[in-house]
Coordinates of N, CA and C in Angstrom, one line a residue:
Chain A
E1 N 10.7 3.0 -39.6 CA 10.1 2.5 -39.9 C 8.8 3.7 -39.4
A2 N 8.4 3.9 -40.5 CA 6.9 5.4 -40.4 C 5.5 4.4 -39.5
G3 N 4.9 5.3 -38.3 CA 4.1 4.0 -37.7 C 1.7 4.2 -38.6
V4 N 1.1 3.7 -38.3 CA 0.2 4.1 -39.0 C -0.4 6.0 -38.8
V5 N -0.9 6.0 -40.1 CA -0.2 8.1 -39.8 C -1.9 7.7 -40.1
Q6 N -2.9 8.5 -39.3 CA -4.0 9.4 -39.1 C -4.3 11.3 -39.9
S7 N -5.5 11.2 -40.3 CA -4.9 12.0 -40.7 C -7.1 12.9 -40.7
P8 N -7.5 14.0 -40.2 CA -7.3 14.6 -39.7 C -6.7 14.6 -38.1
R9 N -5.5 15.4 -37.4 CA -5.8 15.1 -36.1 C -7.2 14.8 -35.2
Y10 N -7.5 16.8 -36.2 CA -8.9 17.1 -35.1 C -9.9 17.2 -36.3
K11 N -11.2 16.8 -36.0 CA -12.4 17.6 -37.2 C -13.7 18.7 -36.1
I12 N -14.2 19.4 -36.3 CA -15.4 19.4 -36.0 C -15.8 20.3 -36.8
I13 N -17.3 19.6 -36.8 CA -18.4 20.3 -37.7 C -19.9 20.4 -37.1
E14 N -20.4 20.5 -38.3 CA -22.5 20.7 -37.4 C -22.7 19.6 -38.2
K15 N -23.6 19.0 -37.0 CA -25.3 17.9 -37.4 C -25.6 17.7 -38.7
K16 N -25.3 16.8 -38.6 CA -25.6 16.0 -41.0 C -24.8 17.2 -41.7
Q17 N -23.6 17.5 -41.2 CA -22.3 16.7 -42.4 C -22.2 15.9 -42.2
P18 N -21.0 15.7 -43.5 CA -21.0 15.2 -43.7 C -18.9 15.2 -43.2
V19 N -18.9 13.8 -43.1 CA -16.7 14.3 -42.4 C -16.5 12.5 -43.1
A20 N -15.3 12.2 -42.8 CA -14.4 11.4 -43.1 C -12.9 11.3 -43.1
F21 N -12.8 10.3 -42.1 CA -10.8 9.8 -42.3 C -10.6 9.6 -42.6
W22 N -8.8 9.6 -42.8 CA -8.0 8.9 -44.1 C -6.9 8.2 -42.8
C23 N -6.9 7.9 -43.3 CA -5.6 5.4 -42.4 C -5.0 5.7 -43.6
N24 N -3.4 5.4 -43.3 CA -2.6 4.6 -43.8 C -1.8 3.9 -43.4
P25 N -1.5 2.3 -43.3 CA -1.4 1.7 -42.4 C 0.3 1.6 -42.7
I26 N 0.7 0.6 -41.7 CA 2.4 0.4 -41.8 C 2.4 -0.6 -42.9
S27 N 3.5 0.1 -43.3 CA 3.8 -1.2 -44.6 C 4.2 -2.4 -44.5
G28 N 3.1 -2.6 -45.4 CA 2.8 -4.1 -45.5 C 1.9 -5.7 -44.5
H29 N 1.3 -5.0 -44.2 CA 0.5 -5.2 -42.7 C -1.1 -5.1 -43.4
N30 N -2.1 -6.5 -43.5 CA -3.1 -7.2 -44.4 C -3.7 -6.5 -43.4
T31 N -3.8 -6.4 -43.0 CA -4.9 -6.7 -42.1 C -5.4 -4.5 -40.9
L32 N -6.2 -4.1 -41.5 CA -6.7 -2.6 -41.2 C -8.3 -3.2 -39.9
Y33 N -8.2 -2.0 -38.9 CA -9.2 -1.7 -38.8 C -9.4 -0.3 -38.0
W34 N -10.7 -0.1 -38.0 CA -11.1 1.5 -37.5 C -11.8 0.6 -35.9
Y35 N -11.8 1.9 -35.8 CA -12.0 1.7 -34.0 C -12.6 3.0 -33.8
L36 N -14.6 2.8 -32.9 CA -14.6 4.5 -32.5 C -13.9 4.2 -30.6
Q37 N -13.7 6.0 -30.0 CA -13.5 5.1 -28.8 C -14.1 5.8 -28.5
N38 N -15.9 6.1 -27.3 CA -15.8 7.6 -27.0 C -15.0 8.5 -25.0
L39 N -15.3 9.0 -24.7 CA -13.9 9.4 -23.5 C -14.5 8.3 -22.3
G40 N -13.6 8.0 -21.8 CA -13.2 6.7 -20.9 C -13.5 5.6 -21.2
Q41 N -14.5 4.6 -22.3 CA -14.8 3.7 -22.9 C -13.5 3.1 -22.8
G42 N -13.0 2.3 -23.5 CA -12.2 1.5 -24.7 C -12.2 1.2 -25.7
P43 N -11.2 0.6 -27.2 CA -12.1 1.5 -28.2 C -12.7 0.2 -28.5
E44 N -14.0 0.5 -29.7 CA -14.7 -0.7 -30.0 C -15.0 -0.4 -31.4
L45 N -14.3 -2.3 -31.8 CA -14.5 -2.3 -33.1 C -15.2 -2.0 -34.2
L46 N -15.0 -1.3 -35.3 CA -16.2 -1.3 -36.1 C -16.4 -1.9 -37.3
I47 N -14.7 -2.0 -38.1 CA -14.6 -3.1 -39.7 C -13.9 -3.2 -39.3
R48 N -12.8 -4.6 -39.6 CA -12.2 -5.3 -39.8 C -11.9 -5.4 -41.5
Y49 N -10.5 -4.9 -42.0 CA -9.9 -5.5 -43.5 C -9.1 -6.4 -43.8
E50 N -9.5 -7.8 -44.0 CA -8.3 -7.6 -44.8 C -8.0 -7.8 -46.2
N51 N -7.0 -7.1 -46.9 CA -6.8 -6.9 -47.7 C -7.2 -5.8 -47.6
E52 N -8.0 -6.0 -49.1 CA -9.1 -5.0 -50.1 C -11.3 -5.3 -49.1
E53 N -10.8 -6.9 -48.5 CA -12.0 -7.3 -47.7 C -12.2 -7.2 -47.1
A54 N -13.9 -6.4 -46.3 CA -14.1 -6.2 -45.4 C -14.5 -7.5 -44.7
V55 N -14.3 -7.4 -43.4 CA -14.6 -9.6 -43.2 C -15.4 -9.0 -41.5
D56 N -15.2 -8.2 -40.8 CA -16.4 -8.1 -39.8 C -16.0 -6.8 -39.6
D57 N -17.5 -6.4 -40.0 CA -18.5 -5.0 -39.9 C -18.9 -5.0 -39.2
S58 N -19.3 -5.3 -38.2 CA -20.6 -6.1 -37.9 C -21.7 -4.7 -36.9
Q59 N -20.4 -4.0 -36.5 CA -21.0 -3.1 -35.6 C -20.6 -2.3 -36.4
L60 N -20.5 -1.4 -37.4 CA -20.4 -0.6 -38.7 C -22.3 -0.3 -38.3
P61 N -22.5 1.0 -38.2 CA -24.2 1.5 -38.5 C -24.0 2.6 -40.2
K62 N -24.5 1.5 -40.4 CA -24.5 1.5 -42.4 C -25.1 2.3 -42.7
D63 N -26.0 2.5 -41.9 CA -27.4 3.3 -42.5 C -26.2 5.8 -42.4
R64 N -25.9 5.2 -41.8 CA -24.6 6.0 -42.2 C -23.0 6.5 -42.5
F65 N -22.8 5.2 -42.2 CA -20.8 4.8 -42.2 C -21.0 4.0 -43.0
S66 N -19.7 4.2 -43.4 CA -19.3 3.9 -44.7 C -17.8 3.3 -44.8
A67 N -16.8 2.5 -44.8 CA -15.7 2.9 -45.1 C -15.2 1.9 -46.4
E68 N -14.0 2.1 -46.8 CA -13.0 1.5 -47.8 C -11.7 1.1 -47.6
R69 N -11.7 0.6 -48.4 CA -9.9 0.2 -48.8 C -9.4 0.6 -50.0
L70 N -8.8 0.5 -51.0 CA -9.0 0.2 -51.6 C -7.4 -0.2 -52.1
K71 N -7.0 -0.6 -53.2 CA -5.6 -1.4 -53.5 C -5.5 -2.1 -52.1
G72 N -6.2 -2.9 -50.9 CA -5.5 -3.1 -49.6 C -4.7 -2.6 -48.9
V73 N -5.2 -0.7 -49.1 CA -3.7 -0.3 -48.4 C -4.3 1.1 -47.8
D74 N -4.3 2.0 -48.3 CA -5.3 3.3 -47.2 C -6.5 3.2 -47.4
S75 N -6.5 4.4 -46.7 CA -8.2 3.5 -45.9 C -9.3 4.9 -45.6
T76 N -10.3 4.9 -45.9 CA -11.3 5.6 -45.5 C -12.3 5.8 -44.6
L77 N -13.0 6.5 -43.3 CA -14.4 6.3 -43.1 C -14.7 7.1 -43.0
K78 N -16.6 7.3 -43.2 CA -17.2 8.4 -43.7 C -17.8 7.9 -42.4
I79 N -18.9 9.5 -42.0 CA -20.1 9.1 -41.4 C -20.4 10.1 -42.0
Q80 N -22.1 10.4 -43.1 CA -22.6 11.2 -43.7 C -24.0 10.9 -42.9
P81 N -25.4 11.6 -42.7 CA -24.9 13.2 -42.6 C -24.4 11.8 -40.4
A82 N -23.0 13.6 -39.9 CA -22.7 13.4 -38.6 C -24.4 13.7 -37.8
E83 N -23.9 12.4 -36.4 CA -24.7 12.8 -35.5 C -24.2 13.4 -34.0
L84 N -24.3 14.6 -33.3 CA -24.0 14.4 -31.5 C -23.9 13.1 -31.9
G85 N -24.1 12.7 -31.1 CA -23.9 10.7 -30.3 C -22.4 10.6 -31.4
D86 N -21.9 11.5 -32.6 CA -20.2 10.4 -32.9 C -19.7 11.1 -32.6
S87 N -19.4 11.9 -32.3 CA -18.4 12.4 -31.2 C -17.8 12.1 -30.6
A88 N -16.1 11.8 -31.1 CA -15.2 10.5 -30.7 C -14.5 10.7 -31.1
V89 N -13.3 9.4 -30.4 CA -12.0 9.5 -31.7 C -12.6 8.3 -32.6
Y90 N -11.8 8.6 -33.3 CA -11.3 6.9 -34.7 C -10.3 6.9 -34.1
L91 N -9.7 5.3 -34.5 CA -8.6 5.1 -34.1 C -8.5 4.2 -35.4
C92 N -7.7 4.5 -35.6 CA -7.1 3.1 -37.5 C -5.9 2.6 -36.8
A93 N -6.0 1.3 -36.7 CA -4.4 0.3 -36.3 C -4.7 -0.6 -37.6
S94 N -3.6 -1.2 -37.9 CA -2.6 -1.8 -39.0 C -2.7 -3.4 -38.3
S95 N -2.5 -4.9 -38.3 CA -1.5 -6.1 -38.6 C -0.5 -7.0 -39.4
L96 N -0.2 -7.4 -39.4 CA 0.4 -8.2 -40.6 C 0.0 -9.0 -41.1
G97 N -2.1 -9.6 -40.0 CA -2.4 -10.3 -40.2 C -1.8 -11.3 -40.3
T98 N -1.9 -12.3 -39.5 CA -1.1 -13.6 -39.6 C -1.6 -14.9 -39.1
S99 N -1.8 -15.8 -40.2 CA -3.3 -16.7 -39.9 C -3.7 -17.9 -38.6
G100 N -3.7 -17.4 -37.3 CA -3.8 -18.4 -36.6 C -3.1 -18.5 -35.3
R101 N -3.3 -16.0 -35.4 CA -2.3 -16.6 -34.2 C -3.3 -14.2 -34.1
V102 N -3.2 -14.6 -33.1 CA -3.5 -12.7 -32.6 C -2.6 -11.5 -33.0
D103 N -2.9 -10.9 -33.4 CA -1.1 -10.3 -34.1 C -1.7 -8.8 -33.4
E104 N -0.3 -8.7 -33.2 CA 0.2 -6.9 -32.3 C -1.0 -6.3 -33.6
Q105 N -1.8 -5.1 -32.6 CA -2.2 -4.3 -33.8 C -1.4 -2.9 -33.5
F106 N -1.0 -2.5 -34.7 CA -0.4 -1.1 -34.1 C -1.4 -0.2 -34.6
F107 N -1.5 1.1 -33.4 CA -2.1 2.2 -33.7 C -2.0 3.2 -33.8
G108 N -3.3 4.3 -34.6 CA -2.8 5.9 -34.9 C -3.2 6.8 -33.8
P109 N -3.2 7.5 -33.3 CA -2.7 8.5 -33.1 C -4.0 9.2 -32.6
G110 N -4.7 9.0 -33.9 CA -6.9 8.3 -33.6 C -7.4 10.2 -33.9
T111 N -8.1 10.6 -34.9 CA -8.4 11.9 -35.3 C -10.4 11.6 -34.1
R112 N -10.2 12.5 -33.7 CA -11.0 13.5 -32.5 C -11.9 14.3 -33.6
L113 N -12.5 13.7 -32.7 CA -14.1 14.8 -33.8 C -15.3 14.9 -33.1
T114 N -15.4 15.9 -33.3 CA -16.7 16.8 -32.4 C -17.9 17.5 -33.2
V115 N -19.6 16.8 -33.3 CA -20.5 17.4 -33.4 C -20.3 18.5 -32.8
L116 N -21.3 19.8 -33.3 CA -21.9 20.1 -32.5 C -23.0 20.2 -32.8
Chain B
L1 N -19.1 -14.6 -26.6 CA -17.5 -13.0 -26.4 C -16.7 -13.5 -25.2
A2 N -16.4 -13.5 -25.2 CA -14.4 -13.6 -24.2 C -14.8 -12.0 -23.7
K3 N -15.7 -11.6 -22.7 CA -15.8 -10.2 -22.9 C -15.0 -11.2 -21.2
T4 N -14.2 -9.2 -20.5 CA -13.1 -9.4 -19.2 C -13.7 -8.5 -18.4
T5 N -12.8 -8.7 -16.9 CA -13.6 -7.8 -16.0 C -12.2 -7.3 -15.6
Q6 N -12.0 -6.0 -15.1 CA -10.3 -5.7 -14.8 C -11.3 -3.8 -14.5
P7 N -10.7 -3.7 -12.7 CA -10.6 -2.6 -11.8 C -10.3 -2.2 -12.9
I8 N -11.9 -1.1 -12.3 CA -11.7 0.4 -12.9 C -10.2 1.3 -13.2
S9 N -9.7 1.3 -11.4 CA -9.0 1.9 -11.4 C -7.7 1.9 -10.2
M10 N -6.2 2.2 -10.7 CA -5.3 1.5 -9.2 C -4.6 3.0 -8.9
D11 N -3.7 2.4 -7.5 CA -3.0 3.1 -7.2 C -0.9 3.1 -7.1
S12 N -0.6 3.0 -7.4 CA 0.7 2.5 -6.6 C 1.6 3.7 -7.2
Y13 N 2.6 3.6 -5.8 CA 3.8 4.7 -5.5 C 5.0 4.2 -6.4
E14 N 6.0 5.1 -7.0 CA 7.0 5.1 -8.1 C 7.6 3.8 -7.4
G15 N 8.6 3.1 -7.1 CA 9.4 2.1 -7.6 C 8.2 1.0 -7.1
Q16 N 7.4 1.3 -6.7 CA 7.3 -0.6 -6.2 C 6.2 -1.5 -7.5
E17 N 5.7 -2.7 -7.2 CA 5.0 -3.2 -8.8 C 3.9 -3.5 -8.7
V18 N 3.6 -3.5 -9.7 CA 1.7 -2.7 -10.0 C 1.6 -4.6 -10.5
N19 N 0.1 -4.8 -10.3 CA 0.4 -5.9 -10.1 C -1.7 -6.3 -11.1
I20 N -1.8 -6.0 -12.0 CA -3.4 -5.9 -12.9 C -3.9 -7.2 -12.8
T21 N -4.9 -7.4 -12.6 CA -5.5 -9.3 -12.3 C -7.1 -9.1 -13.7
C22 N -7.1 -9.5 -14.8 CA -8.0 -9.7 -15.2 C -9.1 -10.9 -15.3
S23 N -9.9 -10.2 -15.0 CA -11.0 -12.0 -15.1 C -11.7 -12.3 -16.8
H24 N -11.6 -13.7 -17.5 CA -12.2 -14.0 -18.2 C -13.0 -15.3 -18.3
N25 N -13.9 -15.8 -17.5 CA -14.6 -16.2 -16.8 C -15.1 -17.6 -18.4
N26 N -14.9 -17.5 -19.4 CA -16.0 -17.7 -20.2 C -14.4 -17.9 -21.8
I27 N -12.9 -17.8 -21.2 CA -12.7 -17.7 -22.7 C -12.2 -19.6 -23.5
A28 N -12.1 -18.4 -24.8 CA -11.8 -20.0 -25.2 C -10.6 -21.3 -25.8
T29 N -11.0 -22.9 -26.2 CA -9.5 -23.0 -26.0 C -8.2 -22.6 -26.7
N30 N -9.0 -21.7 -28.1 CA -8.2 -20.9 -28.7 C -7.6 -19.4 -28.4
D31 N -8.5 -19.3 -27.7 CA -7.9 -17.9 -27.2 C -6.7 -17.2 -26.5
Y32 N -6.2 -16.2 -27.0 CA -5.0 -15.5 -26.4 C -5.3 -14.5 -25.8
I33 N -4.1 -14.3 -25.0 CA -4.9 -12.9 -23.3 C -3.7 -12.3 -24.4
T34 N -4.2 -10.3 -24.5 CA -3.1 -10.0 -24.5 C -3.9 -8.4 -24.3
W35 N -2.9 -7.7 -23.5 CA -2.4 -6.6 -23.1 C -2.4 -5.1 -23.5
Y36 N -2.6 -4.0 -23.3 CA -2.4 -2.9 -24.1 C -2.1 -1.7 -23.1
Q37 N -2.1 -1.0 -23.0 CA -0.8 0.5 -22.4 C -1.6 1.1 -23.7
Q38 N -2.3 2.4 -23.0 CA -3.0 3.9 -23.5 C -2.7 5.0 -22.8
F39 N -2.2 5.9 -23.5 CA -2.0 7.0 -23.1 C -2.7 7.9 -23.0
P40 N -3.2 9.5 -23.4 CA -3.3 9.4 -23.5 C -3.7 10.6 -24.6
S41 N -4.8 11.0 -25.8 CA -4.4 11.4 -26.8 C -3.2 10.5 -28.1
Q42 N -3.2 8.9 -27.8 CA -2.2 7.6 -28.1 C -3.7 6.8 -27.9
G43 N -3.2 6.3 -29.3 CA -3.4 5.2 -29.7 C -2.9 4.2 -28.7
P44 N -3.8 2.4 -28.3 CA -2.9 2.1 -27.7 C -1.6 1.3 -28.5
R45 N -1.3 0.7 -27.5 CA 0.3 0.5 -27.8 C 0.2 -1.3 -27.2
F46 N 0.9 -2.0 -27.7 CA 0.3 -3.4 -27.0 C 1.9 -3.8 -26.6
I47 N 2.1 -3.8 -25.1 CA 2.2 -4.9 -24.3 C 3.3 -6.1 -24.3
I48 N 2.3 -6.9 -23.9 CA 2.3 -8.1 -23.8 C 1.5 -9.4 -24.8
Q49 N 1.7 -9.9 -24.7 CA 0.8 -11.7 -25.4 C 0.9 -12.9 -24.3
G50 N 0.0 -14.3 -24.1 CA 0.1 -15.1 -23.5 C 0.0 -15.9 -23.8
Y51 N -0.8 -17.1 -24.1 CA -1.7 -18.4 -23.7 C -2.0 -18.8 -22.6
K52 N -0.3 -19.0 -21.8 CA -0.1 -20.1 -21.3 C 0.2 -19.8 -20.2
T53 N 0.7 -20.0 -19.1 CA 2.0 -20.4 -17.0 C 2.2 -18.6 -17.8
K54 N 3.7 -18.3 -18.2 CA 4.3 -17.1 -17.7 C 5.0 -16.7 -19.0
V55 N 4.5 -15.5 -19.2 CA 5.8 -14.7 -20.4 C 5.8 -14.0 -19.4
T56 N 7.5 -13.4 -20.0 CA 7.9 -11.6 -19.8 C 8.8 -11.2 -20.6
N57 N 8.5 -10.0 -21.6 CA 9.1 -9.2 -22.2 C 10.1 -8.1 -21.1
E58 N 10.3 -7.7 -21.8 CA 11.8 -6.6 -21.7 C 10.3 -5.3 -20.3
V59 N 9.5 -5.6 -20.5 CA 8.6 -4.0 -20.1 C 7.4 -4.5 -19.4
A60 N 7.3 -5.7 -18.7 CA 5.8 -6.7 -18.1 C 6.0 -8.3 -18.2
S61 N 5.8 -8.7 -16.9 CA 4.9 -10.5 -17.2 C 3.7 -10.3 -17.2
L62 N 3.4 -11.5 -17.5 CA 1.6 -11.8 -17.3 C 1.9 -13.0 -16.6
F63 N 1.1 -13.7 -16.3 CA 0.1 -14.8 -15.6 C -0.7 -15.6 -15.6
I64 N -0.7 -16.8 -16.5 CA -2.0 -16.6 -16.8 C -2.0 -18.4 -16.1
P65 N -2.6 -18.5 -14.9 CA -3.3 -20.1 -13.9 C -3.5 -20.4 -14.6
A66 N -4.0 -22.2 -14.4 CA -4.2 -24.0 -15.2 C -4.9 -23.2 -16.3
D67 N -6.3 -23.1 -15.2 CA -7.7 -22.9 -16.2 C -7.9 -22.1 -16.8
R68 N -6.7 -21.3 -16.8 CA -7.5 -19.5 -17.5 C -8.4 -18.6 -17.9
K69 N -8.8 -18.5 -16.6 CA -10.1 -17.6 -15.9 C -9.5 -16.2 -15.9
S70 N -8.1 -16.8 -15.5 CA -8.1 -14.8 -15.0 C -6.9 -14.3 -15.3
S71 N -5.8 -13.5 -15.9 CA -4.5 -13.0 -15.8 C -4.2 -12.1 -15.3
T72 N -2.6 -12.1 -15.0 CA -2.2 -10.7 -13.9 C -1.1 -10.2 -14.8
L73 N -1.1 -9.0 -15.1 CA -0.2 -8.8 -15.8 C 0.9 -7.7 -14.5
S74 N 1.5 -8.0 -14.8 CA 2.6 -7.6 -13.2 C 4.3 -5.9 -14.2
L75 N 3.9 -5.0 -13.1 CA 5.0 -4.4 -13.8 C 5.7 -4.1 -12.5
P76 N 6.8 -4.3 -13.2 CA 7.9 -4.1 -11.6 C 8.4 -2.8 -12.1
R77 N 8.4 -2.3 -11.0 CA 8.9 -1.2 -11.0 C 8.2 -0.1 -11.1
V78 N 7.7 0.4 -11.1 CA 6.2 1.6 -12.0 C 6.8 2.7 -11.8
S79 N 7.1 4.1 -13.1 CA 7.9 4.5 -12.7 C 6.6 6.1 -13.0
L80 N 6.7 7.4 -13.4 CA 5.1 8.5 -13.0 C 5.1 7.8 -14.7
S81 N 5.8 7.3 -16.1 CA 5.7 7.1 -17.0 C 5.4 6.3 -17.1
D82 N 4.2 5.6 -16.1 CA 3.8 3.6 -16.8 C 2.1 4.7 -16.4
T83 N 2.1 6.3 -16.2 CA 0.8 5.8 -15.6 C -0.2 6.1 -17.4
A84 N -1.3 5.2 -16.9 CA -2.0 5.1 -18.7 C -2.7 4.1 -18.0
V85 N -3.4 3.9 -18.7 CA -4.5 2.9 -19.2 C -4.8 2.1 -19.1
Y86 N -4.5 0.7 -18.9 CA -4.0 -1.0 -19.2 C -5.5 -1.5 -20.0
Y87 N -5.0 -2.5 -20.7 CA -6.8 -2.9 -21.8 C -6.3 -4.7 -21.7
C88 N -6.7 -5.3 -20.7 CA -6.9 -6.9 -20.4 C -7.8 -7.0 -22.0
L89 N -7.3 -7.6 -23.3 CA -8.1 -8.5 -24.1 C -7.6 -9.7 -24.6
V90 N -8.9 -10.5 -24.9 CA -9.4 -12.3 -25.0 C -9.8 -13.0 -26.0
G91 N -9.0 -13.1 -26.8 CA -9.7 -13.3 -27.9 C -8.7 -13.5 -29.3
L92 N -9.1 -14.3 -31.0 CA -8.7 -14.0 -31.4 C -8.8 -13.5 -32.6
T93 N -7.1 -12.8 -33.2 CA -7.7 -11.7 -34.1 C -9.1 -11.7 -35.4
G94 N -8.9 -13.5 -35.7 CA -9.6 -14.0 -37.0 C -10.9 -14.0 -36.4
A95 N -11.3 -13.6 -35.1 CA -12.7 -14.2 -34.7 C -13.3 -12.6 -34.5
N96 N -15.6 -12.3 -34.6 CA -15.4 -11.8 -33.9 C -15.5 -11.4 -32.7
N97 N -15.3 -11.1 -31.8 CA -14.4 -10.9 -30.3 C -13.6 -10.4 -30.1
L98 N -13.3 -8.9 -30.7 CA -11.9 -8.2 -30.4 C -13.2 -7.0 -29.7
F99 N -12.7 -7.8 -28.3 CA -12.9 -6.4 -27.2 C -12.7 -6.4 -26.3
F100 N -12.2 -4.5 -26.1 CA -11.0 -4.0 -25.2 C -11.7 -4.1 -23.7
G101 N -13.2 -3.7 -23.8 CA -13.2 -3.4 -22.0 C -12.9 -1.8 -21.9
T102 N -13.6 -1.1 -20.5 CA -12.6 -0.1 -19.8 C -11.7 -0.1 -18.8
G103 N -10.8 -1.2 -19.1 CA -9.7 -1.1 -19.0 C -9.7 -1.1 -17.7
T104 N -8.3 -0.4 -17.3 CA -7.1 -0.3 -16.0 C -6.4 0.4 -16.1
R105 N -7.7 1.8 -15.0 CA -6.7 3.2 -15.0 C -5.9 3.2 -13.8
L106 N -4.7 3.4 -14.8 CA -3.2 2.6 -13.0 C -2.6 4.5 -12.9
T107 N -2.6 5.1 -12.1 CA -2.2 6.3 -11.4 C -0.5 6.2 -10.7
V108 N 0.5 6.4 -11.3 CA 1.6 6.0 -10.3 C 1.2 7.4 -9.7
I109 N 2.7 7.5 -7.8 CA 2.1 8.6 -7.0 C 3.6 8.7 -6.8
P110 N 4.3 9.7 -7.1 CA 6.0 10.2 -6.7 C 5.5 10.0 -5.3

């Protein structure tokens, strides 16, 4: 079974440029997560989707970050414009979305973003 | 928000048992305790999950005392390939309290 797919794996851009990350979750997984991970830190949740609905986006900097999950499958995370401090690894994860318990999250390899 | 406290780093020799303790003093009644492992340049990987007492699977054991304010991940007979960062996570998927913290960096020495 294929795991969570993310692309690109690496991205280098100049500040003020836009950038987009793509995630394809495991087939049948209703819940999708986007995390940001800085060097030496644990992942920090940016947004969580239940199917097409963003149910937790309280940590998403909405002035420059946006996300969508059309048709409840693939998802895209966008930053516009990027700032130097956005340099980090962006992780996507998915889970079955079983209510009433804690789902096992399956993570993709991440996209390493470098903003120059 | 049920945040956690773990040691920043630990070293162990190959073949030894490693115990990593996580403190979560304000754990809520419905919270579960989950541990993830992360290798460099990879996303975290689920290891084990529990609610109370003891849980064991093919790779680890999880010990949770009656008050649930802490938990201990036990890795039997570690090998070099167990060198990684281990995260203790407390909460519910459906709640706004998914917090990984900084994790424990385990280094296994030959």
